[in-house]
CSV table of C-alpha atoms in Angstrom, one decimal:
chain,number,residue,atom,x,y,z
A,1,MET,CA,2.4,-0.6,28.2
A,2,SER,CA,2.2,-0.4,24.4
A,3,PRO,CA,0.3,-3.2,22.6
A,4,PHE,CA,3.4,-3.4,20.4
A,5,ASP,CA,5.7,-4.1,23.4
A,6,PRO,CA,7.5,-7.5,22.6
A,7,ARG,CA,6.7,-8.6,26.1
A,8,THR,CA,2.9,-8.5,25.5
A,9,ARG,CA,2.3,-9.3,21.8
A,10,PRO,CA,2.1,-12.9,20.5
A,11,ALA,CA,5.2,-14.4,19.0
A,12,ARG,CA,5.6,-13.7,15.2
A,13,PHE,CA,6.9,-16.4,12.9
A,14,ALA,CA,6.8,-17.1,9.2
A,15,PRO,CA,5.2,-20.4,8.3
A,16,HIS,CA,8.2,-21.4,6.2
A,17,VAL,CA,10.1,-21.7,9.6
A,18,LEU,CA,8.5,-25.1,9.8
A,19,THR,CA,10.0,-26.1,6.5
A,20,ALA,CA,13.5,-24.7,7.4
A,21,ALA,CA,13.4,-26.5,10.8
A,22,ALA,CA,12.4,-29.8,9.3
A,23,ALA,CA,15.0,-29.4,6.6
A,24,MET,CA,17.8,-28.8,9.1
A,25,THR,CA,16.7,-31.7,11.3
A,26,VAL,CA,16.5,-34.1,8.4
A,27,ALA,CA,20.1,-33.1,7.4
A,28,LEU,CA,21.3,-34.8,10.5
A,29,LEU,CA,20.2,-38.1,9.0
A,30,ALA,CA,22.5,-37.6,6.1
A,31,GLY,CA,24.9,-40.3,7.4
A,32,ARG,CA,22.2,-42.9,7.3
A,33,VAL,CA,21.2,-44.9,4.2
A,34,GLN,CA,18.5,-42.8,2.5
A,35,PRO,CA,15.5,-44.8,1.3
A,36,PRO,CA,13.8,-44.0,-2.0
A,37,VAL,CA,11.8,-40.7,-2.0
A,38,THR,CA,8.1,-41.3,-1.4
A,39,ALA,CA,5.1,-39.1,-0.8
A,40,GLU,CA,3.5,-39.4,2.7
A,41,ALA,CA,0.0,-38.6,3.7
A,42,GLY,CA,0.0,-36.0,6.6
A,43,VAL,CA,-1.1,-36.7,10.1
A,44,PRO,CA,-2.9,-34.1,12.3
A,45,VAL,CA,-0.3,-31.7,13.7
A,46,THR,CA,-0.8,-28.4,15.4
A,47,LEU,CA,2.2,-26.2,16.3
A,48,SER,CA,1.9,-23.0,18.2
A,49,PRO,CA,4.4,-20.1,17.4
A,50,ALA,CA,6.3,-20.9,20.5
A,51,GLN,CA,6.6,-24.6,19.7
A,52,ALA,CA,7.8,-23.7,16.2
A,53,ARG,CA,10.5,-21.5,17.6
A,54,VAL,CA,11.7,-24.4,19.9
A,55,LEU,CA,11.8,-26.8,17.0
A,56,GLU,CA,13.8,-24.4,14.9
A,57,ALA,CA,16.2,-23.6,17.7
A,58,LYS,CA,16.9,-27.3,18.3
A,59,ALA,CA,17.4,-28.0,14.6
A,60,LEU,CA,19.8,-25.1,14.1
A,61,ALA,CA,21.8,-26.0,17.2
A,62,SER,CA,22.3,-29.6,16.2
A,63,ALA,CA,22.8,-29.1,12.5
A,64,GLY,CA,26.2,-27.4,12.5
A,65,ALA,CA,28.1,-30.0,10.5
A,66,PRO,CA,25.8,-32.7,9.1
A,67,ALA,CA,27.6,-35.7,7.6
A,68,GLY,CA,27.0,-36.5,4.0
A,69,LEU,CA,24.6,-33.6,3.1
A,70,THR,CA,25.2,-29.9,3.2
A,71,ILE,CA,23.1,-27.7,5.4
A,72,PRO,CA,19.9,-26.9,3.4
A,73,GLU,CA,20.0,-23.7,1.4
A,74,SER,CA,17.0,-21.5,0.9
A,75,VAL,CA,16.4,-21.0,-2.8
A,76,PRO,CA,13.5,-18.7,-3.9
A,77,VAL,CA,11.9,-19.5,-7.2
A,78,GLU,CA,9.5,-17.6,-9.5
A,79,ILE,CA,7.7,-19.2,-12.4
A,80,ARG,CA,8.8,-17.5,-15.6
A,81,LYS,CA,6.7,-16.7,-18.6
A,82,GLY,CA,6.2,-19.8,-20.8
A,83,GLU,CA,7.5,-22.0,-18.0
A,84,THR,CA,5.6,-24.8,-16.1
A,85,PHE,CA,5.8,-25.4,-12.3
A,86,GLU,CA,7.8,-28.5,-13.0
A,87,GLN,CA,10.4,-26.6,-15.1
A,88,ALA,CA,10.7,-23.9,-12.4
A,89,VAL,CA,11.3,-26.5,-9.7
A,90,GLN,CA,14.0,-28.3,-11.8
A,91,ARG,CA,15.9,-25.0,-12.0
A,92,THR,CA,16.9,-25.6,-8.4
A,93,GLY,CA,18.9,-28.6,-9.6
A,94,ILE,CA,16.8,-31.4,-8.2
A,95,GLY,CA,16.1,-34.4,-10.4
A,96,ALA,CA,13.0,-35.3,-12.4
A,97,GLY,CA,12.0,-38.1,-10.0
A,98,GLU,CA,12.0,-35.9,-7.0
A,99,THR,CA,10.1,-33.2,-8.9
A,100,ARG,CA,7.4,-35.6,-9.9
A,101,THR,CA,7.0,-36.8,-6.3
A,102,LEU,CA,6.7,-33.2,-5.2
A,103,ILE,CA,4.0,-32.6,-7.8
A,104,ASP,CA,2.1,-35.7,-6.6
A,105,THR,CA,2.4,-34.5,-3.0
A,106,LEU,CA,1.1,-31.0,-3.8
A,107,GLY,CA,-1.6,-32.6,-6.0
A,108,ARG,CA,-3.6,-33.5,-2.9
A,109,ALA,CA,-4.2,-29.8,-2.3
A,110,LEU,CA,-4.0,-28.1,-5.7
A,111,ASP,CA,-3.4,-28.6,-9.4
A,112,VAL,CA,0.1,-27.2,-10.2
A,113,ARG,CA,-1.1,-26.6,-13.8
A,114,ASP,CA,-3.2,-23.7,-12.4
A,115,LEU,CA,-0.1,-21.9,-11.2
A,116,ARG,CA,0.8,-18.9,-13.5
A,117,PRO,CA,3.9,-17.0,-14.3
A,118,GLY,CA,4.9,-14.7,-11.5
A,119,GLN,CA,3.9,-17.2,-8.8
A,120,ARG,CA,6.7,-17.4,-6.2
A,121,PHE,CA,7.7,-20.1,-3.8
A,122,GLU,CA,10.6,-21.0,-1.6
A,123,THR,CA,12.6,-24.2,-1.6
A,124,ALA,CA,15.1,-25.7,0.8
A,125,ILE,CA,17.8,-27.5,-1.2
A,126,SER,CA,20.6,-29.8,0.1
A,127,ARG,CA,23.2,-31.8,-1.7
A,128,HIS,CA,25.7,-34.6,-1.0
A,129,ARG,CA,29.2,-33.6,0.1
A,130,THR,CA,30.9,-34.8,-3.0
A,131,PRO,CA,32.5,-32.8,-5.9
A,132,ARG,CA,29.4,-33.4,-8.0
A,133,GLY,CA,26.8,-34.2,-5.3
A,134,ASP,CA,23.2,-34.5,-6.4
A,135,ARG,CA,20.8,-31.9,-5.2
A,136,HIS,CA,17.8,-32.9,-3.0
A,137,LEU,CA,14.6,-31.1,-2.1
A,138,ILE,CA,14.3,-30.8,1.7
A,139,GLY,CA,11.3,-28.5,1.8
A,140,LEU,CA,9.0,-26.1,-0.1
A,141,THR,CA,6.6,-23.3,0.8
A,142,LEU,CA,3.9,-22.0,-1.6
A,143,ARG,CA,1.5,-19.2,-0.8
A,144,THR,CA,-2.1,-20.1,-1.8
A,145,GLY,CA,-3.9,-17.1,-0.5
A,146,PRO,CA,-3.5,-13.9,1.5
A,147,VAL,CA,-3.2,-15.8,4.8
A,148,SER,CA,-2.6,-19.4,3.8
A,149,GLN,CA,0.2,-21.4,2.3
A,150,LEU,CA,1.2,-25.0,1.7
A,151,THR,CA,4.4,-26.4,3.2
A,152,VAL,CA,6.1,-29.6,2.0
A,153,SER,CA,8.9,-31.0,4.2
A,154,ARG,CA,10.9,-34.2,4.3
A,155,THR,CA,10.3,-36.5,7.2
A,156,PHE,CA,13.0,-38.6,9.0
A,157,ASP,CA,12.4,-41.6,6.7
A,158,GLY,CA,12.7,-39.6,3.5
A,159,ALA,CA,9.0,-39.1,2.7
A,160,LEU,CA,7.5,-35.8,1.7
A,161,ARG,CA,4.7,-34.5,4.1
A,162,LEU,CA,2.2,-31.8,3.0
A,163,ARG,CA,0.7,-29.3,5.5
A,164,SER,CA,-1.7,-26.4,5.1
A,165,LEU,CA,-0.8,-23.4,7.2
A,166,ASP,CA,-3.2,-20.6,8.0
A,167,GLU,CA,-2.0,-17.4,9.7
A,168,THR,CA,-3.9,-15.5,12.3
A,169,VAL,CA,-5.4,-12.3,11.0
A,170,MET,CA,-5.4,-9.1,13.1
A,171,GLN,CA,-7.2,-5.8,12.7
A,172,GLU,CA,-4.6,-3.2,13.5
A,173,THR,CA,-4.7,0.6,14.0
A,174,ARG,CA,-1.2,1.7,13.2
A,175,VAL,CA,0.2,5.0,14.6
A,176,ALA,CA,3.1,6.4,12.7
A,177,ARG,CA,5.2,9.6,13.2
A,178,GLY,CA,8.0,11.0,11.1
A,179,GLU,CA,9.1,13.8,8.8
A,180,VAL,CA,9.0,14.3,5.1
A,181,GLU,CA,12.2,13.1,3.3
A,182,GLY,CA,12.0,13.5,-0.5
A,183,SER,CA,8.3,13.3,-1.4
A,184,LEU,CA,5.3,13.2,0.9
A,185,ALA,CA,4.1,10.0,-0.8
A,186,SER,CA,7.4,8.1,-0.3
A,187,SER,CA,7.6,9.3,3.3
A,188,LEU,CA,4.1,7.9,4.0
A,189,ARG,CA,4.9,4.6,2.2
A,190,ALA,CA,7.8,4.2,4.6
A,191,THR,CA,5.4,4.1,7.5
A,192,GLY,CA,3.4,1.3,5.9
A,193,ALA,CA,0.6,3.6,4.6
A,194,GLY,CA,-1.0,2.4,1.4
A,195,ALA,CA,-2.0,4.5,-1.6
A,196,GLN,CA,-5.5,5.2,-0.2
A,197,VAL,CA,-4.1,6.7,3.0
A,198,SER,CA,-1.5,8.7,1.2
A,199,ARG,CA,-4.1,10.2,-1.1
A,200,ALA,CA,-6.3,11.2,1.8
A,201,VAL,CA,-3.3,12.9,3.6
A,202,ALA,CA,-2.3,14.8,0.4
A,203,GLN,CA,-5.9,16.0,-0.1
A,204,LEU,CA,-6.4,17.1,3.5
A,205,ILE,CA,-3.0,18.8,3.9
A,206,GLY,CA,-3.0,20.7,0.6
A,207,THR,CA,-1.7,24.2,1.1
A,208,PRO,CA,-0.5,27.0,-1.2
A,209,GLY,CA,3.1,26.5,0.0
A,210,GLY,CA,2.9,22.8,-0.4
A,211,VAL,CA,4.7,20.1,1.7
A,212,LYS,CA,8.4,20.6,2.2
A,213,ALA,CA,11.3,18.3,3.3
A,214,GLY,CA,11.5,18.3,7.1
A,215,ASP,CA,7.8,18.9,7.7
A,216,ARG,CA,6.7,16.5,10.5
A,217,PHE,CA,3.6,14.4,10.5
A,218,ALA,CA,1.6,12.0,12.6
A,219,LEU,CA,-1.1,9.6,11.4
A,220,ALA,CA,-3.2,6.7,12.4
A,221,PHE,CA,-4.8,4.3,10.0
A,222,ASP,CA,-6.4,0.9,10.0
A,223,ARG,CA,-5.0,-2.1,8.3
A,224,THR,CA,-5.3,-5.9,8.3
A,225,VAL,CA,-2.2,-7.8,9.1
A,226,THR,CA,-1.1,-11.4,9.9
A,227,ASP,CA,0.4,-12.4,13.2
A,228,GLY,CA,3.7,-12.5,11.3
A,229,GLY,CA,3.5,-8.8,10.6
A,230,ARG,CA,2.6,-9.0,6.9
A,231,THR,CA,0.1,-6.4,5.7
A,232,ILE,CA,-3.0,-7.9,3.9
A,233,GLU,CA,-5.0,-4.7,3.4
A,234,THR,CA,-4.7,-1.0,4.3
A,235,GLY,CA,-7.9,0.6,5.5
A,236,GLU,CA,-9.1,4.1,6.3
A,237,LEU,CA,-7.1,7.1,7.5
A,238,LEU,CA,-8.3,7.8,11.1
A,239,TYR,CA,-6.1,10.8,12.0
A,240,VAL,CA,-3.5,13.1,10.5
A,241,ALA,CA,-1.6,16.0,12.1
A,242,MET,CA,0.7,18.1,9.9
A,243,LYS,CA,1.6,21.7,9.3
A,244,GLY,CA,-0.3,22.8,12.4
A,245,ARG,CA,-3.5,20.9,11.6
A,246,ALA,CA,-5.0,17.9,13.4
A,247,LEU,CA,-7.9,16.1,11.8
A,248,TYR,CA,-10.1,13.2,12.9
A,249,ARG,CA,-12.2,10.9,10.8
A,250,PHE,CA,-15.9,10.9,11.7
A,251,LYS,CA,-19.2,10.0,10.0
A,252,PRO,CA,-22.2,12.1,11.1
A,253,ALA,CA,-25.5,10.5,11.4
A,254,GLY,CA,-27.2,10.1,8.0
A,255,ALA,CA,-24.1,11.2,6.1
A,256,ARG,CA,-23.3,9.2,2.9
A,257,GLU,CA,-19.6,9.2,3.8
A,258,ALA,CA,-17.2,10.0,6.6
A,259,GLY,CA,-15.4,13.4,6.7
A,260,TYR,CA,-12.5,14.9,8.6
A,261,PHE,CA,-12.9,17.4,11.5
A,262,ASP,CA,-10.5,19.4,13.6
A,263,PRO,CA,-10.5,18.9,17.4
A,264,ALA,CA,-13.4,21.4,17.8
A,265,GLY,CA,-15.6,19.5,15.3
A,266,VAL,CA,-15.1,21.9,12.3
A,267,ASN,CA,-15.2,20.2,9.0
A,268,ALA,CA,-11.9,20.2,7.1
A,269,ARG,CA,-13.6,20.4,3.7
A,270,THR,CA,-13.7,23.9,2.3
A,271,ASP,CA,-15.3,25.6,-0.7
A,272,VAL,CA,-11.9,25.8,-2.4
A,273,MET,CA,-8.9,23.6,-1.5
A,274,ARG,CA,-6.3,25.9,-3.2
A,275,ALA,CA,-4.0,23.0,-3.9
A,276,PRO,CA,-4.8,21.1,-7.1
A,277,LEU,CA,-1.5,19.3,-6.8
A,278,ASP,CA,-0.3,17.0,-4.1
A,279,ARG,CA,2.9,18.9,-4.0
A,280,MET,CA,2.7,22.5,-5.0
A,281,ARG,CA,5.4,25.1,-5.9
A,282,VAL,CA,4.5,28.4,-7.6
A,283,SER,CA,6.9,29.0,-10.5
A,284,SER,CA,5.1,32.1,-11.9
A,285,ALA,CA,2.7,34.1,-9.7
A,286,PHE,CA,-0.5,35.9,-10.6
A,287,GLY,CA,0.0,39.5,-11.9
A,288,PRO,CA,2.3,41.5,-14.3
A,289,ARG,CA,5.1,39.6,-16.0
A,290,ARG,CA,6.9,39.2,-19.4
A,291,HIS,CA,5.5,36.4,-21.4
A,292,PRO,CA,8.1,33.6,-21.6
A,293,ILE,CA,7.4,33.0,-25.4
A,294,SER,CA,6.3,36.3,-26.9
A,295,GLY,CA,8.5,38.4,-24.6
A,296,ILE,CA,5.7,41.0,-24.3
A,297,GLY,CA,4.8,42.4,-20.9
A,298,LYS,CA,1.4,41.1,-20.0
A,299,ARG,CA,-0.7,40.4,-17.0
A,300,HIS,CA,-0.6,36.8,-15.9
A,301,GLU,CA,-4.2,35.8,-15.2
A,302,GLY,CA,-3.3,32.7,-13.1
A,303,ALA,CA,-0.5,31.0,-11.3
A,304,ASP,CA,2.0,28.5,-12.9
A,305,LEU,CA,2.7,25.5,-10.7
A,306,ALA,CA,5.9,23.5,-11.2
A,307,ALA,CA,5.2,19.8,-11.7
A,308,GLY,CA,6.5,16.9,-13.8
A,309,MET,CA,4.8,15.5,-16.8
A,310,GLY,CA,1.8,13.3,-15.9
A,311,THR,CA,1.4,14.6,-12.3
A,312,PRO,CA,-2.3,14.1,-11.3
A,313,VAL,CA,-4.4,17.3,-11.1
A,314,ARG,CA,-7.2,17.2,-8.5
A,315,ALA,CA,-10.5,19.0,-8.2
A,316,PRO,CA,-10.0,21.7,-5.5
A,317,ALA,CA,-13.6,21.3,-4.4
A,318,ASP,CA,-16.9,19.6,-5.3
A,319,GLY,CA,-18.3,21.0,-8.5
A,320,VAL,CA,-19.4,20.4,-12.1
A,321,VAL,CA,-17.1,20.2,-15.1
A,322,VAL,CA,-18.0,23.1,-17.5
A,323,GLU,CA,-15.3,22.4,-20.1
A,324,ALA,CA,-12.9,19.6,-21.0
A,325,ARG,CA,-11.5,20.4,-24.4
A,326,ARG,CA,-8.7,21.8,-26.5
A,327,TRP,CA,-8.5,25.7,-26.2
A,328,GLY,CA,-5.9,27.5,-28.3
A,329,GLY,CA,-2.7,28.5,-26.5
A,330,TYR,CA,-4.1,26.9,-23.3
A,331,GLY,CA,-3.8,23.4,-25.0
A,332,ASN,CA,-5.9,20.8,-23.2
A,333,TRP,CA,-8.1,22.7,-20.8
A,334,VAL,CA,-10.5,21.9,-18.0
A,335,ARG,CA,-12.8,24.3,-16.2
A,336,ILE,CA,-14.9,23.4,-13.1
A,337,ARG,CA,-17.8,25.4,-11.5
A,338,HIS,CA,-17.8,25.3,-7.7
A,339,PRO,CA,-20.3,26.7,-5.0
A,340,SER,CA,-20.2,30.3,-3.9
A,341,GLY,CA,-19.6,31.7,-7.4
A,342,LEU,CA,-16.2,30.2,-7.8
A,343,GLU,CA,-14.7,28.5,-10.8
A,344,SER,CA,-11.3,27.0,-11.4
A,345,GLY,CA,-9.4,26.3,-14.6
A,346,TYR,CA,-6.4,24.1,-15.6
A,347,ALA,CA,-4.3,24.5,-18.8
A,348,HIS,CA,-1.5,22.8,-20.8
A,349,LEU,CA,-2.7,19.4,-19.6
A,350,SER,CA,-1.3,16.2,-21.2
A,351,ARG,CA,-4.6,14.4,-21.0
A,352,PHE,CA,-7.9,14.3,-19.2
A,353,ALA,CA,-9.0,11.8,-16.6
A,354,PRO,CA,-10.7,8.8,-18.3
A,355,GLY,CA,-14.4,9.6,-19.0
A,356,LEU,CA,-14.1,13.3,-18.0
A,357,ARG,CA,-16.7,15.4,-19.9
A,358,ALA,CA,-18.7,18.6,-19.6
A,359,GLY,CA,-21.7,18.3,-17.2
A,360,GLN,CA,-19.9,15.6,-15.0
A,361,ARG,CA,-20.0,16.1,-11.2
A,362,VAL,CA,-16.6,15.8,-9.5
A,363,THR,CA,-15.7,15.6,-5.8
A,364,GLN,CA,-13.0,17.4,-3.9
A,365,GLY,CA,-9.6,15.6,-4.4
A,366,GLU,CA,-10.8,13.6,-7.4
A,367,VAL,CA,-8.3,13.4,-10.3
A,368,VAL,CA,-9.6,15.3,-13.3
A,369,ALA,CA,-6.5,15.6,-15.5
A,370,TYR,CA,-2.7,15.2,-15.7
A,371,VAL,CA,0.1,17.9,-16.0
A,372,GLY,CA,1.5,18.4,-19.5
A,373,SER,CA,2.9,20.9,-21.9
A,374,THR,CA,0.2,21.3,-24.6
A,375,GLY,CA,-0.6,24.7,-26.3
A,376,ALA,CA,1.7,27.7,-25.8
A,377,SER,CA,4.0,26.2,-23.2
A,378,THR,CA,7.8,26.1,-22.6
A,379,GLY,CA,7.7,22.9,-20.7
A,380,PRO,CA,5.6,20.7,-18.3
A,381,HIS,CA,3.7,22.7,-15.7
A,382,LEU,CA,0.2,23.5,-14.6
A,383,HIS,CA,-1.4,26.9,-15.4
A,384,TYR,CA,-4.1,27.3,-12.6
A,385,GLU,CA,-6.8,30.0,-12.7
A,386,VAL,CA,-9.6,30.9,-10.3
A,387,TRP,CA,-12.7,33.1,-11.2
A,388,LYS,CA,-14.8,34.7,-8.5
A,389,ARG,CA,-18.2,35.8,-9.9
A,390,GLY,CA,-16.8,35.9,-13.4
A,391,ARG,CA,-13.5,37.8,-12.7
A,392,ARG,CA,-10.1,36.2,-12.7
A,393,VAL,CA,-8.5,36.5,-9.2
A,394,ASP,CA,-5.2,35.5,-7.6
A,395,PRO,CA,-5.6,31.8,-6.6
A,396,ALA,CA,-3.4,32.5,-3.5
A,397,GLY,CA,-5.7,35.2,-2.3
A,398,VAL,CA,-9.0,33.3,-2.5
A,399,THR,CA,-10.8,33.2,0.9
A,400,THR,CA,-11.9,29.7,1.9
A,401,ASN,CA,-15.1,29.1,3.9
A,402,HIS,CA,-15.5,26.0,6.0
A,403,SER,CA,-18.6,23.8,5.7
A,404,PRO,CA,-21.2,24.2,8.4
A,405,GLY,CA,-20.2,22.7,11.8
A,406,LEU,CA,-21.7,19.6,13.4
A,407,ALA,CA,-25.2,19.5,14.9
A,408,ALA,CA,-25.3,19.1,18.7
A,409,SER,CA,-26.1,15.3,18.6
A,410,ASP,CA,-23.3,14.7,16.0
A,411,LEU,CA,-20.9,16.8,18.0
A,412,ALA,CA,-21.4,14.7,21.1
A,413,ALA,CA,-20.8,11.5,19.0
A,414,PHE,CA,-17.7,13.1,17.4
A,415,ARG,CA,-16.2,13.8,20.9
A,416,VAL,CA,-16.6,10.1,21.8
A,417,GLU,CA,-14.9,9.1,18.6
A,418,LYS,CA,-12.1,11.6,19.0
A,419,ALA,CA,-11.5,10.4,22.6
A,420,ARG,CA,-11.2,6.8,21.2
A,421,ILE,CA,-8.7,7.8,18.6
A,422,ASP,CA,-6.7,9.9,21.2
A,423,ARG,CA,-6.4,6.8,23.4
A,424,ILE,CA,-5.1,4.8,20.5
A,425,LEU,CA,-2.6,7.6,19.7
A,426,ALA,CA,-1.4,7.6,23.3
A,427,ALA,CA,-1.0,3.8,23.4
A,428,GLY,CA,1.0,3.9,20.1
A,429,GLY,CA,-1.5,1.7,18.3
A,430,GLU,CA,-4.0,-1.1,18.8
A,431,ARG,CA,-4.5,-4.7,17.6
A,432,ARG,CA,-7.6,-6.8,17.6
A,433,PRO,CA,-7.8,-10.5,16.4
A,434,VAL,CA,-10.4,-11.1,13.7
A,435,ALA,CA,-9.7,-14.8,13.0
A,436,THR,CA,-8.5,-17.8,14.9
A,437,PRO,CA,-5.4,-19.7,13.7
A,438,GLY,CA,-5.8,-23.0,12.0
A,439,ARG,CA,-2.9,-25.3,11.2
A,440,ALA,CA,-4.0,-28.7,10.1
A,441,ALA,CA,-2.3,-31.4,8.1
A,442,ILE,CA,-3.7,-32.5,4.7
């Protein structure tokens, strides 16, 4: 059974459910005489996710037509530039007195003056059932950290109670499968993959033909999530399969960093990646052509790759920057020397990567520049050249050599790690708790 089967996983709930439930229950008291609003010190309360769901269900079932007050409405608020927390709260329509009591209540846990523009919180607002009924604060939730938030809710006697809610944190290995729709980056984002994972996939799957719509993929990556399903942090890519390649993450003994290896343990890294762009389409191939500006027939000493202005250009392999300068009709120009007598060059760039200079070492996949239209260019594109032992050659015809295979001891360890990842793939993912929940009143 999959660890993501709803019959086996712990119940998910958002901490603001407590505020909503309390708000709806308190609405039942609308027919009673409401005492003056006061702030109440909390008492120790611990609610499991199941108990919270029961509380919410009872409140919703019994709050269909409260007398006197409307059913509380959820009103999200964001502090605007130049605005204080107090002013942001009063935009919900509640009075100055209730706002001050709310600030006094929150003051036991934080100083609202430290809250900055962009801070978001959610309020539950109700009003009397009269043509001009006053608005009243029933509850509020305010996130104070990646896995913690403060909840203010009104008690049965009209007081405001403050609770600190901490969510359980889980370490998750997510398995995702799909196909490219639009760009590769957007398709990966739809699976929950972060920028780090997307970059790793793009670097590993770089091919002369590029990635096309309809190409299918599978990947597994680590991430930290809450028991409510909210992603805190995305970690490393563990596995990717696409365009006939399957690669596993593995760190050999003594290596400075992990690499990616095919099922036989062959390193995915090559002397030349052949794909300096995440998405590659050749608009003008290597060889004879008529120059688009001069109109003169002339041998094209590289390949023009279609790309929009500002598209990142990546080093196709480890190497040393030989040139990063302005060069005549090539405009902004970068040349990199790689192992095995190979060099690569990039022309018409809009700008170089920050700090890029001659003599600097770069690693495979590192951004070195950005696509532009400088020099003799009819529009944004990347002119890409490759030299082999000092002679320009067709980039599409460059033979790539894989790095040496794993030593016997590393190969045995790789097979153990591959088997572990394969089990996670077969199970559809994996979750491991890394923190225990804490829900205490203040």
